[in-house]
Amino acid sequence: MTQTLERQAGGLYIQTSNQQQIAFPLKHTEVQAQVAGNISRVEVTQSFENPFTTTLEAVYIFPLPDEAAVDDMLIRIGDRTIQGSIKKRQEAQQIYEQAKQQGRTAGLLEQERDNIFTQSLANIKPGEQIDVIIRYTESLKFTAGNYEFVFPMVVGPRYIPGTTIEDNTQGGGSAAAPMLQNQDTDLVPDASRLNAPILPAGTRSRHDINVTVEIDAGVEIQDISSPSHQIQIAYEGQRVKVKLAGGDTIPNKDLILRYQVAGKSTQATLLTQNDERGGHFAVYLIPAIQYRPEQLVPKDMVFLIDTSGSQSGAPLMQCQELMRRFINGLNPDDTFSIIDFSDTTQQLSPVPLPNTQQNRALAINYINQLNAGGGTEMLRGIRAVLNFPVTDPGRLRSIVLLTDGYIGNENQILAEVQRHLKPGTRLYSFGAGSSVNRFLLNRIAELGRGMARVIRYDEPTDQVVEKFFRQINNPVLANINLQWEGDGASPVMYPSIPPDLFAEQPLVLFGRKPDSRAGKLHITGIAAGGTRYQHTFQLDFTATGNPAIAQLWGRSRIKDLMNQMVIGETKLGVEAVTDTALTYQLLSQYTAFVAVSDDVRVNPSEASVSVQVPVEMPEGISYEGIFGSAVAPMISTPSTAPEFLQRRRRPESMAQSAPAPISPPVPMAEMPPMAKPSFDVMDLFKVEKKKAKKESNYPIPGGGNFGTTDAELEELAEKLSEIAPVYRPQIVSISGLDQQMLSLLTQHLQSIQFSTIFTGNLVFELQISKGRVRQVVLDEQLSSLKEHEVIEKIRRSLLTWRIPRIFTTTVILTIQMQQV
């Protein structure tokens, strides 16, 4: 059987007259979008076909819009349709695996990030085609009179930082390329689920895509254009149908469709919906704020530019052009500086520079000499810009980030911004490229109380920069307050704290009133010159309304809850997201759609082939920048087979995947003894000395710095070794592990040490499966220790614990800090 599969692998490549094509299972994607006013309803059909002579499982990593409310999934086999159902993610995974082992055809749709999804389709017969249909609702972007519909087509390769987690199920393996490793790390524990195999240069799969967008705005539609694709436009009265032109069907870039509508109907829109879950509403408000140029406030602009390998070529050139225009577009009284990052972080100047002709020339020269290369160590850049000196507190500090966002540790970046961005600072994000990480760009701007803008690498920059300055120079509508007038409880609205508004940017609110009772929503704020602004909406939930509004409220609530957990998952947060997703039938990181055929369709005792569908390199991205050479390896999960194929022989029984029994809590007195480890203060100081040379002269207790000689350092270390206490986490109680596993976990925790005692306890819930700790959730109600740095260090360590046995269980772990 194995020899047959090896010969199958050699038959994947089909030579064509033009270029090498690869016959993989994803054959075609069809997108049908219906746009009515501010809302789009989109149906995505993925057609999979088995080109082999053996049973196939296809796994496909693909993008959707980061704010899409995905609420339906089904699979179609011939004339049969199997409706998917929403389940808790672990439950859906178990249902899928069981169906696969039984020989049933099954589909599993999971969310890895807000904009990255995985579609798994098991037991496709040889020569058979199966369609997977996904449906979602999205609220359209609207800025400065333009509506924008975006459909992403490919996930750009993500840079994965952190310490590699060894996985028992993969048999080791190493990163395939320094820029694009595909192994899980303590910072990105799901890295292997983010990066799809990349097709080598000069080849492409037969996968193509077609998109049809029908727009009914209720009024005349004007100026339809696409900066990304060639399109065909057909007018039918006030309705417009837009399709991709025949020669532009390779799925390697975001589809961007922009249009305007006649009249002023977009100035204020109210949509409602009512069902057994309550009354839901969406408010779109675009205040007409007047301003005078003399009201401009002097700004302190700090530009943070990504110069990592993925920016190589056209993206970096576009960022450089944007930067030159930014510098030349500053107001006379503004100050500025530039920081760039990749593996290292550099800066134009240690302090903000006045906007003089000489300083502008210095900046332009600095920009022109930037080169792309290395990893996307964005955290270093973010920390550098957040800590950049402020020399004039009276200026409004504005940070402008320019990046493609190709990283896997988004939450680490968002947490840094959330915790350390100063109240008076604004953070704006610009994405330059054909398939940028809009999830990161949008969220970082929201947390930074700024705005996000995506520009293709081949779009003109002058209008983009002009509009940016027009928006940030204009006074905003600040101190926005929402007040409910009417019977019953006030509605629950998202975003929970309305952001400041920039000129030409709408306020979009989603609300839910559980009792569906009518009332008025008053929106007030302070406009330019201290002018009071007020607008009132009358809400009535007597009609059923638009069903999409409820889904969008559910999606907004999930987004708000996930924003609260960028620092780390918490038990209440995970439960709230899960409950909301199940109530509104939405895909989330804790729920998944699963669909299973009733009948057994293949012989469960036969071997099968699992194929991870390769994807195109995003248009405009350099192979050399990502892989270091023109020929890209097809990165996949490590295995002994060709990288894009994983052979899977079904087990004779399912005993190995059965959940381990939950053991009662083990009291502290019964814990295995922990040997007191040696503590080499000299080693610690050597590490700190190396770190200090990179950063600064770092003061230590008793005076001195790390410029001290080795002899002096050794003497100091000898003294401190006698008095410096060491604290490590000690297990107080645990359930879900036997004594042998408990002993191994205790030994693993010895690697964590602190020089300061932190009082209190931490309670974690660990999800273990397939030889790995897959999830570490803090029980914030039962935990009394609140220091984020301690929690994060322990969480990351628990994720790297290598478990010698393959089993599935839930572990409840309570630990405290103790001196050893």
Short mmCIF file of N, CA and C in Angstrom, two decimals, residues 36-89:
data_model
loop_
_atom_site.label_atom_id
_atom_site.label_comp_id
_atom_site.label_asym_id
_atom_site.label_seq_id
_atom_site.Cartn_x
_atom_site.Cartn_y
_atom_site.Cartn_z
N ALA A 36 -26.88 44.87 0.03
CA ALA A 36 -28.07 45.73 0.18
C ALA A 36 -27.74 46.80 1.21
N GLY A 37 -27.60 48.04 0.74
CA GLY A 37 -27.26 49.13 1.65
C GLY A 37 -25.91 48.91 2.27
N ASN A 38 -25.87 48.81 3.61
CA ASN A 38 -24.62 48.67 4.33
C ASN A 38 -24.22 47.21 4.57
N ILE A 39 -25.05 46.26 4.17
CA ILE A 39 -24.85 44.86 4.54
C ILE A 39 -24.58 44.01 3.31
N SER A 40 -23.63 43.10 3.43
CA SER A 40 -23.38 42.12 2.37
C SER A 40 -23.64 40.72 2.91
N ARG A 41 -24.23 39.89 2.07
CA ARG A 41 -24.45 38.48 2.38
C ARG A 41 -23.70 37.68 1.32
N VAL A 42 -22.76 36.85 1.76
CA VAL A 42 -21.83 36.21 0.84
C VAL A 42 -21.90 34.70 0.98
N GLU A 43 -21.91 34.02 -0.16
CA GLU A 43 -21.86 32.55 -0.20
C GLU A 43 -20.60 32.12 -0.93
N VAL A 44 -19.78 31.31 -0.28
CA VAL A 44 -18.52 30.83 -0.84
C VAL A 44 -18.64 29.33 -1.05
N THR A 45 -18.46 28.87 -2.29
CA THR A 45 -18.52 27.44 -2.60
C THR A 45 -17.13 26.96 -3.02
N GLN A 46 -16.57 26.04 -2.24
CA GLN A 46 -15.27 25.44 -2.54
C GLN A 46 -15.51 24.05 -3.12
N SER A 47 -15.05 23.81 -4.34
CA SER A 47 -15.24 22.52 -5.02
C SER A 47 -13.97 21.70 -4.92
N PHE A 48 -14.04 20.59 -4.18
CA PHE A 48 -12.90 19.69 -4.02
C PHE A 48 -13.11 18.45 -4.90
N GLU A 49 -12.02 17.98 -5.50
CA GLU A 49 -12.08 16.81 -6.36
C GLU A 49 -10.90 15.91 -6.02
N ASN A 50 -11.12 14.61 -5.98
CA ASN A 50 -10.06 13.67 -5.64
C ASN A 50 -9.37 13.20 -6.92
N PRO A 51 -8.13 13.63 -7.17
CA PRO A 51 -7.42 13.23 -8.39
C PRO A 51 -6.64 11.93 -8.23
N PHE A 52 -6.76 11.28 -7.06
CA PHE A 52 -5.98 10.08 -6.79
C PHE A 52 -6.84 8.82 -6.97
N THR A 53 -6.18 7.69 -6.78
CA THR A 53 -6.88 6.41 -6.86
C THR A 53 -7.14 5.83 -5.49
N THR A 54 -6.94 6.63 -4.47
CA THR A 54 -7.23 6.20 -3.11
C THR A 54 -8.04 7.28 -2.40
N THR A 55 -8.63 6.94 -1.29
CA THR A 55 -9.47 7.88 -0.54
C THR A 55 -8.65 9.08 -0.08
N LEU A 56 -9.28 10.23 -0.09
CA LEU A 56 -8.57 11.48 0.16
C LEU A 56 -9.19 12.27 1.29
N GLU A 57 -8.32 12.92 2.09
CA GLU A 57 -8.72 13.99 3.00
C GLU A 57 -8.02 15.26 2.53
N ALA A 58 -8.78 16.32 2.33
CA ALA A 58 -8.22 17.60 1.91
C ALA A 58 -8.29 18.59 3.06
N VAL A 59 -7.20 19.32 3.29
CA VAL A 59 -7.13 20.35 4.33
C VAL A 59 -6.71 21.64 3.66
N TYR A 60 -7.51 22.69 3.83
CA TYR A 60 -7.30 23.94 3.10
C TYR A 60 -7.34 25.12 4.06
N ILE A 61 -6.26 25.90 4.11
CA ILE A 61 -6.19 27.12 4.92
C ILE A 61 -6.51 28.30 4.01
N PHE A 62 -7.50 29.08 4.39
CA PHE A 62 -7.96 30.16 3.51
C PHE A 62 -8.43 31.35 4.34
N PRO A 63 -8.55 32.53 3.72
CA PRO A 63 -9.00 33.72 4.45
C PRO A 63 -10.46 34.05 4.19
N LEU A 64 -11.04 34.78 5.12
CA LEU A 64 -12.31 35.47 4.94
C LEU A 64 -12.15 36.84 5.60
N PRO A 65 -13.05 37.77 5.37
CA PRO A 65 -12.93 39.08 6.03
C PRO A 65 -12.88 38.94 7.54
N ASP A 66 -12.08 39.78 8.20
CA ASP A 66 -11.84 39.61 9.64
C ASP A 66 -13.05 39.93 10.49
N GLU A 67 -14.06 40.61 9.94
CA GLU A 67 -15.27 40.88 10.72
C GLU A 67 -16.49 40.15 10.15
N ALA A 68 -16.24 39.11 9.37
CA ALA A 68 -17.34 38.33 8.80
C ALA A 68 -18.02 37.50 9.88
N ALA A 69 -19.36 37.51 9.88
CA ALA A 69 -20.15 36.67 10.79
C ALA A 69 -20.50 35.39 10.03
N VAL A 70 -19.67 34.35 10.19
CA VAL A 70 -19.85 33.08 9.48
C VAL A 70 -20.89 32.26 10.24
N ASP A 71 -22.05 32.02 9.60
CA ASP A 71 -23.15 31.40 10.33
C ASP A 71 -23.76 30.19 9.62
N ASP A 72 -23.13 29.69 8.56
CA ASP A 72 -23.70 28.53 7.87
C ASP A 72 -22.60 27.80 7.10
N MET A 73 -22.71 26.47 7.09
CA MET A 73 -21.78 25.63 6.34
C MET A 73 -22.48 24.32 6.02
N LEU A 74 -22.32 23.84 4.81
CA LEU A 74 -22.88 22.54 4.41
C LEU A 74 -22.00 21.93 3.35
N ILE A 75 -22.14 20.63 3.14
CA ILE A 75 -21.41 19.95 2.08
C ILE A 75 -22.41 19.32 1.12
N ARG A 76 -22.03 19.32 -0.15
CA ARG A 76 -22.92 18.81 -1.19
C ARG A 76 -22.20 17.69 -1.93
N ILE A 77 -22.81 16.50 -1.93
CA ILE A 77 -22.27 15.33 -2.60
C ILE A 77 -23.28 14.92 -3.67
N GLY A 78 -22.97 15.21 -4.93
CA GLY A 78 -23.93 14.93 -5.99
C GLY A 78 -25.19 15.74 -5.77
N ASP A 79 -26.34 15.05 -5.68
CA ASP A 79 -27.61 15.76 -5.44
C ASP A 79 -28.00 15.76 -3.98
N ARG A 80 -27.09 15.33 -3.09
CA ARG A 80 -27.37 15.31 -1.66
C ARG A 80 -26.70 16.49 -0.97
N THR A 81 -27.41 17.09 -0.03
CA THR A 81 -26.86 18.20 0.75
C THR A 81 -26.88 17.83 2.23
N ILE A 82 -25.75 18.00 2.89
CA ILE A 82 -25.62 17.69 4.32
C ILE A 82 -25.40 18.98 5.08
N GLN A 83 -26.34 19.34 5.91
CA GLN A 83 -26.27 20.60 6.65
C GLN A 83 -25.30 20.48 7.82
N GLY A 84 -24.41 21.45 7.93
CA GLY A 84 -23.48 21.47 9.05
C GLY A 84 -24.14 22.05 10.29
N SER A 85 -23.62 21.72 11.44
CA SER A 85 -24.14 22.25 12.70
C SER A 85 -22.99 22.84 13.50
N ILE A 86 -23.30 23.86 14.28
CA ILE A 86 -22.29 24.53 15.10
C ILE A 86 -22.14 23.79 16.42
N LYS A 87 -20.90 23.51 16.81
CA LYS A 87 -20.60 22.82 18.06
C LYS A 87 -19.43 23.50 18.74
N LYS A 88 -19.23 23.17 20.01
CA LYS A 88 -17.97 23.56 20.63
C LYS A 88 -16.84 22.92 19.83
N ARG A 89 -15.74 23.63 19.72
CA ARG A 89 -14.70 23.21 18.77
C ARG A 89 -14.17 21.81 19.04
#
